[in-house]
Amino acid sequence: MNSKKYTKNYFMPPKIDMSWTAKQFPDKAPVWCSVDLRDGNQALVIPMSLDEKIEFYKMLIQIGFKEIEVGFPAASETEYEFLRTLIEKDLIPDDVTVQVLTQAREHIIKRTFEALDGVKNAIVHVYNSTSVPQREQVFKKSKEDIKKIAVNGALMLKELTEQAGRDYRFEYSPESFTGTEIDYACDVCNAVLTIWKPSQQRKAIINLPSTVQMSMPHIYAAQIAYMSDHLNYRNNIILSLHPHNDRGTGVADSEMGLLAGADRIEGTLFGNGERTGNADIVTIAMNMMALGVDPRLNFSNMPEIVKLYQQVTRMRVYERQPYSGNLVFAAFSGSHQDAIAKGMKWQEEHQPEHWTVPYLLIDPKDIGRKYDGDVIRINSQSGKGGVAYIMEQKYGLDMPKKMRENFGYCVKNVSDHRHKELLPDEIYKIFQDTYVNIETPVSLIDFKLNKTADSMRKGFVHLYINKCEKKLGAYGNGRLDAVSNALQEELKINYTDLIYSEHAMEIGSTSRAMAYIGITDKDSTVYWGAGMDTDIITASVKALISAVNKLPDIKKLCNNKI
């Protein structure tokens, strides 16, 4: 790796204005133009079929795009047929403008206009390369020669539109803008604008692509600021950006470019495009939303958008792709899970105006994600807070605080042993198997306890102990105390500090109750049991028996046939 072979290939503006850096974020959404069906499609290993392109196009409309670049009609018969299908099948809504791309070459422009026949609203996007490497190495032409190509292309667009009796809008891109002298790029764009003479009613688009990223984002934005200040007809121009992602800063280029004066963004869903891709419109739009700016695009059903995108493009949305990736809201870390769970509860209790949950930039529900399966994910790194959150949200189980810790370690050990993430149903099964209605070696048959004159409880508890049926007398200051006394006396065991908690799991006549009990043995270890039953008292007794069955001395005592 020899860094000395590289140098800066970009050009600073003749005059630098960085006043735009005082802005915190754009105050409104830009005009969005999806180039998925052209720039994105040409970058696919297997380009989309006609049916796939139509399906993708319809999704873009549902998301809310009002400008969609549908292809390069003169490039191939497939591209030409797609546009004709949209027109002939009346698939272009009145409020949607289709955009077509053409090089500034006569036969290509004419073929493009043939494809547009019958369309209501269109943008004809013409371009030619202007950078130093392109002029010197590819075209071997002077600055004047390159500018003449742009001017001739602009003239032809104007003439053919007038001949067609249409009001097509025009767009010009000095392709490879980032490698072009900024004052020269401005001169070429102004020469094109002199031909078009844009008005308020029919604005022209000047598109400044970062065809290859060559600088840090603030340099690109400074170039945009200069162009915004020095283009003629500025009030009648929509200044557009088309950032690529060679340096991995397509989103940053877009955001800073908007602050510097741009009005429009061309990009793709999830950043698909040649080489490292285009600006990711999903990320840019959602970044705006996270700052309180309405992006005017609807990503409320992100999972379905991702699913269709992957299906028709055969591309994969990376699991950590901002906002759209499968794991972007997932917290495996115990401390993160605990903070998120507490933040969610605080949000629910206080109903604040703004979203402030720790570790979650936006509310996952805003883009169609679920808390229990998408946010809190359980593996060997997880803690008690995350496990408890899953159990409460998905299964209605509200364990005592100390029991949560015990169960959290249990789940971590299982995940660590299996070397895998545990799904909610697997966690619930571990809970059931570990704590609920444990019946070996002691199991409940029945019990009956009546209130005495001195407000005590007296009666019997009917059990199987080591498969032997026994009916024990029971007496205590409550039902649970009476059963506990009977068990300790019969089994010759001692435990203290009985911890008890209960709650209803469901509402209705057939609702189930859940009870949790912790008992401390002679070694100061707490053993937990849980009971589930339609009757809360029965659930409590089952919870106590479940905890007793976990005491280490019980099996030994039972084997001695007590």
Coordinates of C-alpha atoms in Angstrom, one line a residue:
M1 CA 0.0 0.0 0.0
N2 CA 1.7 3.1 -1.3
S3 CA -0.1 6.3 -0.2
K4 CA 2.3 8.5 -2.1
K5 CA 0.8 7.4 -5.4
Y6 CA -2.5 9.3 -4.5
T7 CA -3.2 13.0 -4.2
K8 CA -6.3 15.1 -4.2
N9 CA -8.0 15.1 -7.6
Y10 CA -10.8 17.5 -6.7
F11 CA -10.9 21.3 -7.0
M12 CA -11.8 23.8 -4.3
P13 CA -14.2 26.5 -5.3
P14 CA -12.7 29.9 -6.3
K15 CA -14.5 31.4 -3.4
I16 CA -15.3 29.4 -0.2
D17 CA -18.4 30.1 1.8
M18 CA -18.9 27.8 4.8
S19 CA -21.8 29.7 6.4
W20 CA -24.1 26.8 5.8
T21 CA -22.3 24.9 8.6
A22 CA -24.2 27.0 11.1
K23 CA -27.4 25.1 10.2
Q24 CA -28.3 22.0 12.3
F25 CA -30.4 20.2 9.8
P26 CA -32.6 20.9 6.7
D27 CA -35.9 22.5 7.6
K28 CA -37.9 20.6 5.0
A29 CA -37.6 17.5 2.9
P30 CA -35.9 17.8 -0.5
V31 CA -37.5 16.7 -3.8
W32 CA -36.7 13.0 -4.0
C33 CA -35.9 11.2 -7.2
S34 CA -35.5 7.4 -7.1
V35 CA -32.9 6.1 -9.7
D36 CA -33.4 2.5 -8.6
L37 CA -34.9 1.5 -12.0
R38 CA -32.0 2.9 -13.9
D39 CA -28.8 3.5 -11.9
G40 CA -29.7 0.8 -9.4
N41 CA -30.9 -1.7 -12.0
Q42 CA -27.8 -1.4 -14.2
A43 CA -25.7 -2.3 -11.1
L44 CA -27.4 -5.6 -10.5
V45 CA -25.7 -8.9 -11.4
I46 CA -29.0 -10.0 -12.9
P47 CA -31.0 -6.9 -14.0
M48 CA -34.7 -6.9 -13.2
S49 CA -37.2 -8.4 -15.6
L50 CA -40.0 -6.2 -17.0
D51 CA -42.5 -7.6 -14.4
E52 CA -40.0 -7.1 -11.6
K53 CA -39.4 -3.5 -12.6
I54 CA -43.1 -2.8 -12.7
E55 CA -43.5 -4.3 -9.2
F56 CA -40.6 -2.2 -7.9
Y57 CA -42.0 0.9 -9.7
K58 CA -45.4 0.4 -8.0
M59 CA -43.7 0.1 -4.6
L60 CA -41.8 3.4 -5.2
I61 CA -45.1 5.1 -5.9
Q62 CA -46.6 3.7 -2.7
I63 CA -43.6 5.0 -0.7
G64 CA -44.4 8.4 -2.0
F65 CA -41.8 9.2 -4.8
K66 CA -43.1 11.8 -7.2
E67 CA -40.1 11.7 -9.5
I68 CA -38.8 8.3 -10.7
E69 CA -36.0 7.8 -13.2
V70 CA -37.4 4.8 -15.2
G71 CA -34.4 4.1 -17.4
F72 CA -32.1 4.9 -20.3
P73 CA -34.6 4.1 -23.1
A74 CA -32.0 4.3 -25.9
A75 CA -29.6 1.9 -24.1
S76 CA -31.6 -1.3 -24.8
E77 CA -34.8 -2.7 -26.0
T78 CA -35.7 -3.8 -22.5
E79 CA -35.3 -0.2 -21.2
Y80 CA -37.4 1.1 -24.1
E81 CA -40.1 -1.5 -23.6
F82 CA -40.4 -0.7 -19.9
L83 CA -41.2 3.0 -20.5
R84 CA -43.6 2.2 -23.2
T85 CA -45.4 -0.3 -20.9
L86 CA -45.8 2.3 -18.2
I87 CA -47.3 4.8 -20.8
E88 CA -49.5 2.4 -22.7
K89 CA -50.9 0.7 -19.6
D90 CA -51.5 4.0 -18.0
L91 CA -49.4 3.2 -15.0
I92 CA -48.1 6.8 -14.4
P93 CA -50.3 8.7 -11.9
D94 CA -50.9 12.4 -12.8
D95 CA -48.8 13.6 -9.8
V96 CA -45.8 11.4 -10.7
T97 CA -43.1 12.5 -13.2
V98 CA -41.0 9.9 -14.9
Q99 CA -37.4 10.8 -15.7
V100 CA -35.3 9.4 -18.6
L101 CA -31.6 9.6 -19.0
T102 CA -29.8 10.3 -22.3
Q103 CA -26.3 11.2 -23.3
A104 CA -25.8 14.5 -25.2
R105 CA -25.7 12.7 -28.5
E106 CA -28.1 13.2 -31.3
H107 CA -29.3 9.7 -32.2
I108 CA -29.6 8.8 -28.5
I109 CA -31.7 11.9 -27.7
K110 CA -34.0 11.2 -30.7
R111 CA -34.5 7.6 -29.6
T112 CA -35.3 8.8 -26.1
F113 CA -38.0 11.2 -27.4
E114 CA -39.6 8.3 -29.4
A115 CA -39.9 6.3 -26.1
L116 CA -41.6 9.3 -24.4
D117 CA -44.4 9.6 -26.9
G118 CA -47.7 9.9 -25.1
V119 CA -46.3 10.6 -21.6
K120 CA -47.9 13.4 -19.6
N121 CA -45.1 14.5 -17.2
A122 CA -41.5 13.8 -18.0
I123 CA -38.0 15.0 -17.1
V124 CA -35.4 14.5 -19.8
H125 CA -32.1 14.2 -18.2
V126 CA -29.1 14.9 -20.4
Y127 CA -25.4 14.6 -19.4
N128 CA -21.9 14.7 -20.6
S129 CA -18.6 14.2 -18.7
T130 CA -16.6 17.3 -17.8
S131 CA -13.8 16.3 -15.5
V132 CA -10.1 16.7 -16.2
P133 CA -9.4 12.9 -16.5
Q134 CA -12.4 12.4 -18.8
R135 CA -11.4 15.4 -21.0
E136 CA -7.8 14.4 -21.2
Q137 CA -7.9 10.6 -21.2
V138 CA -11.3 9.6 -22.7
F139 CA -12.5 12.3 -25.0
K140 CA -9.2 14.1 -25.7
K141 CA -11.1 17.3 -26.1
S142 CA -10.7 20.9 -24.9
K143 CA -12.9 22.7 -22.4
E144 CA -14.7 24.5 -25.2
D145 CA -15.3 21.3 -27.1
I146 CA -16.8 19.7 -24.0
K147 CA -19.0 22.7 -23.3
K148 CA -20.2 22.6 -26.9
I149 CA -21.4 19.0 -26.4
A150 CA -23.5 20.1 -23.5
V151 CA -24.9 23.1 -25.4
N152 CA -25.8 21.0 -28.4
G153 CA -27.5 18.5 -26.2
A154 CA -29.5 21.3 -24.5
L155 CA -30.5 22.7 -27.9
M156 CA -31.7 19.4 -29.1
L157 CA -33.8 18.7 -26.0
K158 CA -35.5 22.1 -26.4
E159 CA -36.1 21.6 -30.2
L160 CA -37.5 18.1 -29.9
T161 CA -39.8 19.1 -27.0
E162 CA -41.2 22.0 -29.0
Q163 CA -41.7 19.7 -32.0
A164 CA -43.6 17.2 -29.7
G165 CA -45.8 20.0 -28.4
R166 CA -44.9 19.1 -24.8
D167 CA -43.7 20.9 -21.7
Y168 CA -41.1 18.3 -20.7
R169 CA -38.8 19.6 -18.0
F170 CA -35.1 19.5 -18.5
E171 CA -32.2 18.3 -16.3
Y172 CA -28.5 18.7 -17.0
S173 CA -25.6 16.9 -15.2
P174 CA -22.0 17.7 -15.7
E175 CA -21.0 14.1 -15.1
S176 CA -17.9 13.6 -13.1
F177 CA -18.6 17.0 -11.5
T178 CA -16.4 16.2 -8.5
G179 CA -13.3 16.0 -10.7
T180 CA -14.1 19.1 -12.6
E181 CA -12.8 22.6 -12.0
I182 CA -15.7 24.2 -10.1
D183 CA -15.7 27.5 -12.0
Y184 CA -15.6 25.6 -15.3
A185 CA -18.5 23.3 -14.2
C186 CA -20.5 26.5 -13.4
D187 CA -19.7 27.9 -16.8
V188 CA -20.9 24.8 -18.6
C189 CA -24.1 24.7 -16.6
N190 CA -24.8 28.4 -17.2
A191 CA -24.3 27.8 -20.9
V192 CA -27.0 25.1 -20.8
L193 CA -29.3 27.4 -18.8
T194 CA -28.9 30.1 -21.4
I195 CA -30.4 27.8 -24.0
W196 CA -33.3 26.6 -21.7
K197 CA -34.1 30.0 -20.1
P198 CA -36.0 28.3 -17.2
S199 CA -38.9 30.1 -15.6
Q200 CA -40.9 29.7 -12.3
Q201 CA -43.5 27.7 -14.2
R202 CA -41.0 25.4 -15.8
K203 CA -37.9 25.1 -13.7
A204 CA -34.7 23.4 -14.9
I205 CA -32.8 20.9 -12.9
I206 CA -29.1 21.2 -12.5
N207 CA -27.8 18.0 -11.1
L208 CA -24.3 17.9 -9.6
P209 CA -23.2 14.3 -9.3
S210 CA -20.5 13.0 -7.0
T211 CA -19.9 10.4 -9.8
V212 CA -16.8 9.4 -7.9
Q213 CA -16.3 10.6 -4.4
M214 CA -13.0 12.4 -4.2
S215 CA -13.2 14.5 -1.0
M216 CA -14.5 14.7 2.4
P217 CA -18.2 15.7 2.6
H218 CA -17.7 19.3 3.7
I219 CA -15.6 19.9 0.5
Y220 CA -18.4 18.5 -1.7
A221 CA -20.9 20.8 0.2
A222 CA -18.6 23.8 -0.3
Q223 CA -18.6 23.0 -4.1
I224 CA -22.4 22.9 -4.0
A225 CA -22.6 26.2 -2.1
Y226 CA -20.5 27.9 -4.7
M227 CA -22.6 26.5 -7.5
S228 CA -25.8 27.6 -5.7
D229 CA -24.4 31.2 -5.5
H230 CA -23.1 31.4 -9.0
L231 CA -25.6 29.7 -11.3
N232 CA -27.7 32.0 -13.4
Y233 CA -31.5 31.8 -13.1
R234 CA -31.1 30.5 -9.5
N235 CA -34.7 31.2 -8.5
N236 CA -35.8 29.1 -11.5
I237 CA -33.5 26.2 -10.9
I238 CA -33.8 23.1 -8.8
L239 CA -30.3 22.3 -7.6
S240 CA -30.0 18.5 -7.4
L241 CA -27.4 16.1 -5.9
H242 CA -26.5 12.6 -7.1
P243 CA -23.9 11.3 -4.6
H244 CA -22.2 8.0 -5.1
N245 CA -20.6 6.2 -2.2
D246 CA -16.9 5.5 -3.1
R247 CA -15.7 6.9 0.2
G248 CA -18.7 5.5 2.2
T249 CA -20.1 9.0 2.7
G250 CA -23.0 9.2 0.3
V251 CA -25.4 10.0 3.1
A252 CA -23.1 12.6 4.6
D253 CA -22.5 14.2 1.1
S254 CA -26.3 14.4 0.7
E255 CA -27.0 15.9 4.1
M256 CA -24.3 18.5 3.9
G257 CA -25.1 19.3 0.3
L258 CA -28.7 20.1 1.4
L259 CA -27.5 22.4 4.0
A260 CA -25.3 24.1 1.4
G261 CA -28.2 24.9 -0.8
A262 CA -29.3 21.8 -2.7
D263 CA -33.1 21.3 -3.3
R264 CA -33.2 17.7 -4.6
I265 CA -31.7 14.3 -4.0
E266 CA -31.2 11.5 -6.5
G267 CA -30.5 8.1 -4.9
T268 CA -31.7 4.6 -4.4
L269 CA -33.3 2.5 -1.7
F270 CA -30.7 1.0 0.5
G271 CA -27.9 2.6 -1.6
N272 CA -27.7 0.1 -4.4
G273 CA -25.6 1.3 -7.4
E274 CA -22.4 0.9 -9.3
R275 CA -19.3 0.1 -7.3
T276 CA -20.0 1.0 -3.7
G277 CA -23.4 2.3 -4.6
N278 CA -25.5 5.5 -4.5
A279 CA -26.8 7.7 -1.7
D280 CA -29.1 5.6 0.5
I281 CA -32.5 7.5 0.4
V282 CA -33.9 5.3 3.2
T283 CA -31.2 6.4 5.5
I284 CA -31.3 10.1 4.5
A285 CA -35.1 10.3 4.8
M286 CA -35.1 8.5 8.2
N287 CA -32.3 10.6 9.5
M288 CA -34.6 13.6 8.8
M289 CA -37.5 12.0 10.6
A290 CA -35.3 11.3 13.6
L291 CA -34.7 15.0 13.8
G292 CA -38.3 15.9 13.6
V293 CA -38.5 16.8 9.9
D294 CA -41.2 15.1 7.8
P295 CA -39.3 13.3 5.0
R296 CA -42.5 13.0 2.9
L297 CA -41.7 9.4 2.1
N298 CA -43.5 6.5 3.8
F299 CA -41.3 3.7 5.3
S300 CA -43.9 2.6 7.9
N301 CA -43.8 -0.9 6.5
M302 CA -40.1 -1.3 6.2
P303 CA -40.0 -5.2 6.6
E304 CA -42.3 -5.5 3.5
I305 CA -40.2 -3.0 1.5
V306 CA -37.1 -4.9 2.3
K307 CA -38.7 -8.2 1.4
L308 CA -39.8 -7.0 -2.0
Y309 CA -36.5 -5.2 -2.7
Q310 CA -34.6 -8.4 -2.0
Q311 CA -36.9 -10.5 -4.0
V312 CA -36.8 -8.5 -7.3
T313 CA -33.1 -7.3 -7.1
R314 CA -31.6 -10.5 -5.6
M315 CA -29.6 -8.1 -3.4
R316 CA -29.4 -8.5 0.4
V317 CA -30.1 -5.7 2.9
Y318 CA -27.2 -6.0 5.4
E319 CA -28.4 -6.8 8.9
R320 CA -26.8 -3.6 10.3
Q321 CA -28.0 -1.3 7.5
P322 CA -29.3 1.8 9.2
Y323 CA -33.1 1.6 9.9
S324 CA -33.8 -1.2 7.5
G325 CA -31.4 -4.0 8.6
N326 CA -32.8 -7.0 10.5
L327 CA -30.6 -6.3 13.6
V328 CA -30.4 -2.5 13.7
F329 CA -32.7 -2.3 16.8
A330 CA -31.5 -5.5 18.3
A331 CA -29.9 -5.3 21.7
F332 CA -28.0 -8.4 23.0
S333 CA -26.0 -6.7 25.7
G334 CA -27.5 -7.0 29.1
S335 CA -26.9 -3.4 30.1
H336 CA -28.4 -2.1 26.9
Q337 CA -31.4 -4.4 27.3
D338 CA -32.0 -3.2 30.8
A339 CA -31.8 0.5 29.8
I340 CA -34.2 -0.1 26.8
A341 CA -36.7 -2.1 28.9
K342 CA -36.7 0.7 31.6
G343 CA -36.9 3.4 28.9
M344 CA -39.9 1.6 27.3
K345 CA -41.7 1.4 30.6
W346 CA -41.0 5.1 31.4
Q347 CA -42.3 6.0 27.9
E348 CA -45.5 4.1 28.5
E349 CA -46.0 5.5 32.0
H350 CA -45.3 9.2 31.1
Q351 CA -46.5 9.4 27.5
P352 CA -43.9 12.2 26.7
E353 CA -44.3 14.3 23.6
H354 CA -41.0 13.2 22.2
W355 CA -39.2 9.8 21.9
T356 CA -36.2 9.5 24.2
V357 CA -35.7 5.7 24.8
P358 CA -32.0 4.9 25.5
Y359 CA -30.2 3.3 22.6
L360 CA -33.1 3.6 20.2
L361 CA -32.9 6.6 17.9
I362 CA -36.4 6.2 16.7
D363 CA -39.4 4.1 17.7
P364 CA -39.1 0.8 15.8
K365 CA -42.9 0.7 15.5
D366 CA -42.8 3.7 13.3
I367 CA -41.3 1.5 10.6
G368 CA -43.3 -1.6 11.2
R369 CA -40.9 -3.4 13.6
K370 CA -41.9 -5.2 16.9
Y371 CA -40.4 -4.7 20.3
D372 CA -40.4 -8.3 21.4
G373 CA -38.8 -9.9 18.4
D374 CA -36.8 -7.0 16.9
V375 CA -35.4 -5.0 19.9
I376 CA -34.7 -7.3 22.8
R377 CA -32.8 -10.3 21.5
I378 CA -31.5 -13.0 23.8
N379 CA -28.1 -14.8 23.7
S380 CA -25.3 -15.5 26.1
Q381 CA -24.5 -11.8 26.4
S382 CA -28.0 -10.9 27.6
G383 CA -29.0 -9.9 31.1
K384 CA -32.0 -10.3 33.4
G385 CA -33.6 -7.1 32.2
G386 CA -33.9 -8.2 28.6
V387 CA -35.1 -11.7 29.5
A388 CA -37.7 -10.3 31.9
Y389 CA -38.9 -7.8 29.2
I390 CA -39.5 -10.6 26.7
M391 CA -41.4 -12.7 29.3
E392 CA -43.6 -9.8 30.4
Q393 CA -44.3 -8.3 26.9
K394 CA -44.9 -11.6 25.1
Y395 CA -46.3 -13.9 27.8
G396 CA -47.6 -11.6 30.5
L397 CA -45.1 -13.0 33.2
D398 CA -44.0 -10.4 35.8
M399 CA -41.4 -12.2 37.9
P400 CA -40.2 -10.8 41.2
K401 CA -36.9 -8.8 40.8
K402 CA -34.7 -11.4 42.4
M403 CA -36.2 -14.2 40.4
R404 CA -35.5 -12.4 37.2
E405 CA -31.8 -12.5 38.0
N406 CA -32.0 -16.2 38.7
F407 CA -33.8 -16.9 35.4
G408 CA -31.5 -14.5 33.5
Y409 CA -28.5 -16.6 34.5
C410 CA -30.4 -19.8 33.6
V411 CA -31.2 -18.5 30.1
K412 CA -27.6 -17.2 29.6
N413 CA -26.2 -20.7 30.5
V414 CA -28.5 -22.4 28.0
S415 CA -27.6 -20.0 25.2
D416 CA -23.9 -20.3 26.0
H417 CA -24.1 -24.1 25.9
R418 CA -26.1 -24.1 22.6
H419 CA -24.0 -21.3 21.0
K420 CA -27.1 -19.7 19.6
E421 CA -29.6 -16.9 20.1
L422 CA -32.7 -18.0 21.9
L423 CA -36.2 -17.2 20.5
P424 CA -39.0 -16.1 22.8
D425 CA -40.8 -19.5 22.6
E426 CA -37.5 -21.2 23.6
I427 CA -37.1 -18.9 26.6
Y428 CA -40.6 -19.5 27.7
K429 CA -40.1 -23.3 27.5
I430 CA -37.0 -22.9 29.7
F431 CA -39.1 -21.0 32.2
Q432 CA -41.8 -23.7 32.2
D433 CA -39.3 -26.5 32.5
T434 CA -37.3 -24.8 35.3
Y435 CA -39.9 -23.3 37.5
V436 CA -43.6 -24.0 36.7
N437 CA -45.7 -26.8 38.4
I438 CA -42.6 -29.0 39.2
E439 CA -44.1 -32.3 40.4
T440 CA -41.1 -34.5 41.2
P441 CA -40.7 -35.8 43.9
V442 CA -43.7 -33.9 45.5
S443 CA -46.9 -33.2 43.6
L444 CA -50.2 -31.8 44.7
I445 CA -53.4 -33.8 44.6
D446 CA -55.8 -31.6 46.6
F447 CA -56.0 -29.4 49.7
K448 CA -58.7 -28.0 52.0
L449 CA -58.1 -25.4 54.6
N450 CA -60.8 -23.7 56.7
K451 CA -60.6 -20.6 58.8
T452 CA -60.6 -21.2 62.6
A453 CA -62.1 -19.1 65.4
D454 CA -58.7 -17.5 66.0
S455 CA -58.4 -16.5 62.3
M456 CA -55.9 -19.3 61.6
R457 CA -56.1 -21.9 58.8
K458 CA -56.6 -25.6 59.5
G459 CA -57.2 -28.6 57.3
F460 CA -55.2 -31.0 55.1
V461 CA -53.0 -31.2 52.0
H462 CA -53.2 -34.3 49.9
L463 CA -49.9 -35.1 48.1
Y464 CA -47.9 -37.6 46.2
I465 CA -44.4 -37.8 47.8
N466 CA -42.0 -40.0 45.8
K467 CA -45.0 -41.6 44.2
C468 CA -46.5 -42.4 47.6
E469 CA -49.9 -40.9 48.4
K470 CA -50.0 -39.0 51.7
K471 CA -52.6 -36.8 53.4
L472 CA -51.0 -34.3 55.8
G473 CA -52.6 -32.2 58.5
A474 CA -52.0 -28.5 57.9
Y475 CA -52.1 -25.5 60.2
G476 CA -50.9 -21.9 59.9
N477 CA -51.8 -18.3 59.8
G478 CA -52.8 -18.5 56.1
R479 CA -53.3 -21.1 53.5
L480 CA -49.8 -20.9 52.1
D481 CA -48.3 -20.9 55.6
A482 CA -50.3 -23.9 56.6
V483 CA -49.2 -25.9 53.5
S484 CA -45.6 -24.8 54.1
N485 CA -45.7 -26.0 57.7
A486 CA -47.0 -29.4 56.7
L487 CA -44.3 -29.8 54.1
Q488 CA -41.5 -28.8 56.4
E489 CA -42.7 -31.2 59.1
E490 CA -43.3 -34.2 56.8
L491 CA -40.2 -33.8 54.8
K492 CA -38.0 -32.8 57.8
I493 CA -36.7 -29.7 56.0
N494 CA -36.3 -26.1 57.0
Y495 CA -36.4 -23.0 54.9
T496 CA -36.9 -19.3 55.6
D497 CA -37.6 -15.9 54.0
L498 CA -40.5 -17.0 51.8
I499 CA -40.8 -14.5 48.9
Y500 CA -44.2 -14.4 47.3
S501 CA -45.7 -12.7 44.2
E502 CA -48.8 -13.3 42.1
H503 CA -50.7 -11.8 39.2
A504 CA -53.5 -12.7 36.8
M505 CA -52.2 -13.6 33.3
E506 CA -55.4 -13.1 31.3
I507 CA -58.8 -11.4 31.8
G508 CA -62.0 -13.5 31.8
S509 CA -63.8 -16.4 33.5
T510 CA -61.1 -18.9 32.3
S511 CA -58.2 -16.7 33.2
R512 CA -55.0 -18.2 34.5
A513 CA -53.1 -17.0 37.6
M514 CA -49.4 -17.1 38.0
A515 CA -47.7 -17.3 41.4
Y516 CA -44.0 -17.1 42.2
I517 CA -42.3 -18.3 45.4
G518 CA -38.7 -18.1 46.6
I519 CA -37.5 -20.0 49.7
T520 CA -34.0 -19.7 51.3
D521 CA -32.4 -23.0 52.5
K522 CA -29.8 -23.5 55.3
D523 CA -27.0 -22.5 53.0
S524 CA -28.7 -19.1 52.3
T525 CA -29.4 -20.1 48.7
V526 CA -32.8 -19.0 47.3
Y527 CA -34.7 -21.6 45.3
W528 CA -37.6 -20.4 43.0
G529 CA -40.8 -22.1 42.0
A530 CA -43.8 -20.9 40.0
G531 CA -47.3 -22.2 39.9
M532 CA -49.9 -21.7 37.1
D533 CA -53.6 -22.5 37.7
T534 CA -57.1 -21.0 37.1
D535 CA -57.3 -20.5 40.9
I536 CA -54.8 -18.2 42.5
I537 CA -54.6 -20.1 45.8
T538 CA -53.9 -23.4 44.0
A539 CA -51.3 -21.6 41.8
S540 CA -49.6 -20.4 45.0
V541 CA -49.5 -23.9 46.5
K542 CA -48.1 -25.3 43.3
A543 CA -45.5 -22.6 43.3
L544 CA -44.4 -23.5 46.8
I545 CA -44.2 -27.2 46.0
S546 CA -42.2 -26.4 42.8
A547 CA -39.7 -24.4 44.9
V548 CA -39.5 -27.2 47.6
N549 CA -38.9 -29.8 44.8
K550 CA -35.7 -27.8 43.9
L551 CA -34.1 -28.0 47.3
P552 CA -31.0 -30.2 47.1
D553 CA -32.0 -32.3 50.2
I554 CA -35.4 -33.3 48.9
K555 CA -34.5 -36.2 46.6
K556 CA -32.1 -37.6 49.1
L557 CA -34.8 -37.5 51.8
C558 CA -37.4 -39.0 49.5
N559 CA -35.1 -41.8 48.5
N560 CA -34.9 -42.7 52.2
K561 CA -38.7 -43.3 52.0
I562 CA -39.8 -40.6 54.4

